[in-house]
PDB file of C-alpha atoms in Angstrom:
ATOM      1  CA  MET U1097       0.000   0.000   0.000  1.00  0.00           C
ATOM      2  CA  LEU U1098       2.756   2.463   0.939  1.00  0.00           C
ATOM      3  CA  ARG U1099       4.736   1.556  -2.167  1.00  0.00           C
ATOM      4  CA  GLN U1100       1.666   2.143  -4.341  1.00  0.00           C
ATOM      5  CA  LEU U1101       1.095   5.519  -2.678  1.00  0.00           C
ATOM      6  CA  LEU U1102       4.714   6.618  -3.182  1.00  0.00           C
ATOM      7  CA  CYS U1103       4.587   5.584  -6.844  1.00  0.00           C
ATOM      8  CA  SER U1104       1.448   7.621  -7.552  1.00  0.00           C
ATOM      9  CA  THR U1105       1.630  10.754  -9.682  1.00  0.00           C
ATOM     10  CA  ALA U1106       0.334  12.993  -6.904  1.00  0.00           C
ATOM     11  CA  ALA U1107       2.946  11.733  -4.436  1.00  0.00           C
ATOM     12  CA  ARG U1108       5.759  12.313  -6.926  1.00  0.00           C
ATOM     13  CA  ARG U1109       4.581  15.867  -7.555  1.00  0.00           C
ATOM     14  CA  VAL U1110       4.582  16.592  -3.840  1.00  0.00           C
ATOM     15  CA  LEU U1111       7.619  14.621  -2.714  1.00  0.00           C
ATOM     16  CA  LEU U1112       9.997  15.109  -5.648  1.00  0.00           C
ATOM     17  CA  PRO U1113      10.895  18.746  -4.850  1.00  0.00           C
ATOM     18  CA  TRP U1114      11.636  17.801  -1.234  1.00  0.00           C
ATOM     19  CA  ALA U1115      13.803  14.875  -2.247  1.00  0.00           C
ATOM     20  CA  ALA U1116      15.933  16.917  -4.633  1.00  0.00           C
ATOM     21  CA  PRO U1117      19.394  17.602  -3.230  1.00  0.00           C
ATOM     22  CA  LYS U1118      20.145  21.184  -2.283  1.00  0.00           C
ATOM     23  CA  ARG U1119      23.531  22.524  -3.271  1.00  0.00           C
ATOM     24  CA  PHE U1120      25.200  25.432  -1.542  1.00  0.00           C
ATOM     25  CA  ALA U1121      28.286  27.350  -2.456  1.00  0.00           C
ATOM     26  CA  SER U1122      30.925  26.931   0.196  1.00  0.00           C
ATOM     27  CA  SER U1123      31.485  29.939   2.394  1.00  0.00           C
ATOM     28  CA  SER U1124      35.222  29.795   1.731  1.00  0.00           C
ATOM     29  CA  GLN U1125      34.691  30.385  -2.004  1.00  0.00           C
ATOM     30  CA  SER U1126      32.256  33.264  -1.941  1.00  0.00           C
ATOM     31  CA  GLY U1127      32.318  34.555   1.609  1.00  0.00           C
ATOM     32  CA  ALA U1128      28.607  33.857   2.180  1.00  0.00           C
ATOM     33  CA  ASP U1129      26.216  30.948   1.813  1.00  0.00           C
ATOM     34  CA  LYS U1130      24.204  31.249  -1.377  1.00  0.00           C
ATOM     35  CA  THR U1131      21.791  28.757  -2.827  1.00  0.00           C
ATOM     36  CA  GLU U1132      22.791  27.602  -6.262  1.00  0.00           C
ATOM     37  CA  TYR U1133      19.883  27.522  -8.700  1.00  0.00           C
ATOM     38  CA  ALA U1134      20.000  25.606 -11.944  1.00  0.00           C
ATOM     39  CA  THR U1135      17.489  25.169 -14.734  1.00  0.00           C
ATOM     40  CA  PRO U1136      16.566  21.527 -15.206  1.00  0.00           C
ATOM     41  CA  PRO U1137      17.670  20.105 -18.561  1.00  0.00           C
ATOM     42  CA  GLU U1138      14.099  19.213 -19.494  1.00  0.00           C
ATOM     43  CA  VAL U1139      10.568  19.659 -18.215  1.00  0.00           C
ATOM     44  CA  ILE U1140       9.403  16.713 -16.132  1.00  0.00           C
ATOM     45  CA  ASP U1141       5.714  16.309 -16.851  1.00  0.00           C
ATOM     46  CA  TYR U1142       3.804  13.396 -15.385  1.00  0.00           C
ATOM     47  CA  GLU U1143       0.707  12.123 -17.129  1.00  0.00           C
ATOM     48  CA  ASP U1144      -2.552  12.566 -15.282  1.00  0.00           C
ATOM     49  CA  PRO U1145      -4.358   9.364 -14.365  1.00  0.00           C
ATOM     50  CA  SER U1146      -6.846   8.281 -17.031  1.00  0.00           C
ATOM     51  CA  HIS U1147      -9.604   7.673 -14.466  1.00  0.00           C
ATOM     52  CA  LEU U1148      -9.872  11.399 -13.688  1.00  0.00           C
ATOM     53  CA  PRO U1149     -12.314  13.100 -16.064  1.00  0.00           C
ATOM     54  CA  LEU U1150     -11.400  16.486 -17.524  1.00  0.00           C
ATOM     55  CA  PRO U1151     -13.907  19.211 -16.725  1.00  0.00           C
ATOM     56  CA  GLN U1152     -15.960  20.403 -19.668  1.00  0.00           C
ATOM     57  CA  TYR U1153     -16.153  24.136 -20.171  1.00  0.00           C
ATOM     58  CA  PRO U1154     -19.744  25.246 -20.902  1.00  0.00           C
ATOM     59  CA  VAL U1155     -20.355  26.276 -24.509  1.00  0.00           C
ATOM     60  CA  ARG U1156     -22.088  29.646 -24.857  1.00  0.00           C
ATOM     61  CA  PRO U1157     -23.440  29.760 -28.426  1.00  0.00           C
ATOM     62  CA  ASP U1158     -25.709  32.803 -27.914  1.00  0.00           C
ATOM     63  CA  GLU U1159     -23.175  34.991 -26.111  1.00  0.00           C
ATOM     64  CA  PRO U1160     -22.788  38.379 -27.838  1.00  0.00           C
ATOM     65  CA  LEU U1161     -19.289  39.047 -29.205  1.00  0.00           C
ATOM     66  CA  GLN U1162     -18.698  42.098 -27.008  1.00  0.00           C
ATOM     67  CA  ALA U1163     -19.753  40.210 -23.858  1.00  0.00           C
ATOM     68  CA  ARG U1164     -17.484  37.313 -24.838  1.00  0.00           C
ATOM     69  CA  LYS U1165     -14.537  39.668 -25.284  1.00  0.00           C
ATOM     70  CA  GLN U1166     -15.177  41.235 -21.867  1.00  0.00           C
ATOM     71  CA  ARG U1167     -15.309  37.774 -20.272  1.00  0.00           C
ATOM     72  CA  LEU U1168     -12.070  36.751 -22.000  1.00  0.00           C
ATOM     73  CA  LEU U1169     -10.379  39.961 -20.887  1.00  0.00           C
ATOM     74  CA  TYR U1170     -11.235  39.135 -17.265  1.00  0.00           C
ATOM     75  CA  GLN U1171     -10.289  35.451 -17.611  1.00  0.00           C
ATOM     76  CA  SER U1172      -6.941  36.384 -19.160  1.00  0.00           C
ATOM     77  CA  ARG U1173      -6.086  38.527 -16.150  1.00  0.00           C
ATOM     78  CA  LYS U1174      -7.148  36.006 -13.476  1.00  0.00           C
ATOM     79  CA  ARG U1175      -5.461  32.737 -14.407  1.00  0.00           C
ATOM     80  CA  GLY U1176      -4.141  31.766 -10.992  1.00  0.00           C
ATOM     81  CA  MET U1177      -0.609  31.699 -12.353  1.00  0.00           C
ATOM     82  CA  LEU U1178       1.270  35.000 -12.491  1.00  0.00           C
ATOM     83  CA  GLU U1179       3.253  34.069 -15.593  1.00  0.00           C
ATOM     84  CA  ASN U1180       0.082  33.487 -17.603  1.00  0.00           C
ATOM     85  CA  ASP U1181      -1.634  36.510 -16.040  1.00  0.00           C
ATOM     86  CA  LEU U1182       1.130  38.717 -17.442  1.00  0.00           C
ATOM     87  CA  LEU U1183       1.428  37.019 -20.822  1.00  0.00           C
ATOM     88  CA  LEU U1184      -2.284  36.673 -21.544  1.00  0.00           C
ATOM     89  CA  SER U1185      -3.387  40.050 -20.146  1.00  0.00           C
ATOM     90  CA  THR U1186      -0.815  41.900 -22.242  1.00  0.00           C
ATOM     91  CA  PHE U1187      -1.746  39.754 -25.255  1.00  0.00           C
ATOM     92  CA  VAL U1188      -5.476  40.580 -25.022  1.00  0.00           C
ATOM     93  CA  ALA U1189      -4.749  44.251 -24.337  1.00  0.00           C
ATOM     94  CA  LYS U1190      -2.890  44.364 -27.645  1.00  0.00           C
ATOM     95  CA  TYR U1191      -5.001  42.082 -29.884  1.00  0.00           C
ATOM     96  CA  LEU U1192      -8.467  41.205 -28.502  1.00  0.00           C
ATOM     97  CA  LYS U1193     -10.221  44.403 -29.616  1.00  0.00           C
ATOM     98  CA  ASP U1194      -9.393  43.566 -33.270  1.00  0.00           C
ATOM     99  CA  PHE U1195     -10.391  39.872 -33.131  1.00  0.00           C
ATOM    100  CA  ASN U1196     -13.354  38.816 -35.241  1.00  0.00           C
ATOM    101  CA  ALA U1197     -15.889  36.244 -33.978  1.00  0.00           C
ATOM    102  CA  GLU U1198     -13.867  33.246 -35.224  1.00  0.00           C
ATOM    103  CA  GLN U1199     -10.585  34.455 -33.699  1.00  0.00           C
ATOM    104  CA  THR U1200     -12.371  35.226 -30.431  1.00  0.00           C
ATOM    105  CA  ALA U1201     -13.803  31.686 -30.388  1.00  0.00           C
ATOM    106  CA  LEU U1202     -10.318  30.217 -30.980  1.00  0.00           C
ATOM    107  CA  TYR U1203      -8.880  32.252 -28.112  1.00  0.00           C
ATOM    108  CA  ASP U1204     -11.794  31.216 -25.860  1.00  0.00           C
ATOM    109  CA  GLU U1205     -11.156  27.565 -26.703  1.00  0.00           C
ATOM    110  CA  LEU U1206      -7.436  27.965 -26.012  1.00  0.00           C
ATOM    111  CA  ILE U1207      -7.677  29.482 -22.542  1.00  0.00           C
ATOM    112  CA  ASN U1208     -10.812  27.632 -21.404  1.00  0.00           C
ATOM    113  CA  GLY U1209     -10.485  24.293 -23.195  1.00  0.00           C
ATOM    114  CA  VAL U1210      -7.180  23.395 -21.564  1.00  0.00           C
ATOM    115  CA  SER U1211      -7.441  22.312 -17.946  1.00  0.00           C
ATOM    116  CA  ASN U1212      -3.810  23.019 -17.073  1.00  0.00           C
ATOM    117  CA  ASP U1213      -2.376  26.538 -17.277  1.00  0.00           C
ATOM    118  CA  TRP U1214       1.145  25.142 -17.384  1.00  0.00           C
ATOM    119  CA  ASP U1215       0.336  23.585 -20.760  1.00  0.00           C
ATOM    120  CA  ILE U1216      -0.596  26.996 -22.173  1.00  0.00           C
ATOM    121  CA  PHE U1217       2.592  28.491 -20.717  1.00  0.00           C
ATOM    122  CA  TYR U1218       4.841  25.726 -22.092  1.00  0.00           C
ATOM    123  CA  TRP U1219       3.228  25.918 -25.554  1.00  0.00           C
ATOM    124  CA  ALA U1220       3.448  29.709 -25.693  1.00  0.00           C
ATOM    125  CA  THR U1221       7.093  29.713 -24.630  1.00  0.00           C
ATOM    126  CA  GLU U1222       7.781  26.806 -27.011  1.00  0.00           C
ATOM    127  CA  THR U1223       9.114  24.637 -24.193  1.00  0.00           C
ATOM    128  CA  LYS U1224       6.754  21.852 -25.267  1.00  0.00           C
ATOM    129  CA  PRO U1225       5.242  21.270 -28.711  1.00  0.00           C
ATOM    130  CA  THR U1226       1.713  22.560 -29.199  1.00  0.00           C
ATOM    131  CA  PRO U1227      -0.882  19.861 -29.958  1.00  0.00           C
ATOM    132  CA  PRO U1228      -2.438  20.256 -33.428  1.00  0.00           C
ATOM    133  CA  GLU U1229      -5.902  21.156 -32.078  1.00  0.00           C
ATOM    134  CA  TYR U1230      -4.434  24.226 -30.316  1.00  0.00           C
ATOM    135  CA  ASP U1231      -1.858  25.166 -32.957  1.00  0.00           C
ATOM    136  CA  THR U1232      -4.032  27.891 -34.482  1.00  0.00           C
ATOM    137  CA  GLU U1233      -3.376  31.391 -35.760  1.00  0.00           C
ATOM    138  CA  ILE U1234      -4.109  32.649 -32.224  1.00  0.00           C
ATOM    139  CA  MET U1235      -1.404  30.394 -30.742  1.00  0.00           C
ATOM    140  CA  LYS U1236       1.047  31.616 -33.387  1.00  0.00           C
ATOM    141  CA  MET U1237       0.205  35.224 -32.444  1.00  0.00           C
ATOM    142  CA  LEU U1238       0.638  34.378 -28.744  1.00  0.00           C
ATOM    143  CA  LYS U1239       4.029  32.770 -29.405  1.00  0.00           C
ATOM    144  CA  GLN U1240       5.177  35.910 -31.249  1.00  0.00           C
ATOM    145  CA  HIS U1241       3.878  38.034 -28.377  1.00  0.00           C
ATOM    146  CA  VAL U1242       5.829  35.927 -25.874  1.00  0.00           C
ATOM    147  CA  LYS U1243       9.051  36.359 -27.881  1.00  0.00           C
ATOM    148  CA  ASN U1244       8.697  40.106 -27.189  1.00  0.00           C
ATOM    149  CA  ALA U1245      10.723  41.351 -30.147  1.00  0.00           C
ATOM    150  CA  GLU U1246       9.875  44.939 -29.119  1.00  0.00           C
ATOM    151  CA  ARG U1247      11.486  44.336 -25.693  1.00  0.00           C
ATOM    152  CA  VAL U1248       8.458  45.715 -23.827  1.00  0.00           C
ATOM    153  CA  GLN U1249       8.639  45.406 -20.044  1.00  0.00           C
ATOM    154  CA  ARG U1250       5.827  43.175 -18.795  1.00  0.00           C
ATOM    155  CA  ILE U1251       6.089  43.432 -15.049  1.00  0.00           C
ATOM    156  CA  ARG U1252       2.462  44.361 -14.425  1.00  0.00           C
ATOM    157  CA  GLN U1253      -0.868  43.880 -16.082  1.00  0.00           C
ATOM    158  CA  PRO U1254      -2.164  46.660 -18.333  1.00  0.00           C
ATOM    159  CA  ASP U1255      -4.748  49.071 -16.970  1.00  0.00           C
ATOM    160  CA  LEU U1256      -8.343  48.305 -17.798  1.00  0.00           C
TER     161      LEU U1256
END
């Protein structure tokens, strides 16, 4: 029973960061203790168990376009993950007003059809490949936005 529990996905997600060795620079080399941070060579992503159903986002076929855009503006700012809050809120501030109904529907499907915000972040930053069903013109625009060729500082969300 204990072995089965420790081998579960949830246990690995919780216990793996605690089990990772911590490395410290020696005080003789730098004069002070500093934690050494390193980027992992690859993203470790565990598959979710197949017995857990994914929540279905309610389809709103009669929602007016302007109301849908207002809802998406709010949802882009309140993701629960600061990285996506900044990326998506600045993206919609720049592009959402010019989206037609089809583009707005694609964006709605992207941010509400995926149950894991980390997936959106990894796809947008091109850390993981984007699945074909989400590799739309909107995702291509988001990837360009994330590259930030204009070197715009994105340290806070845009004003409403």
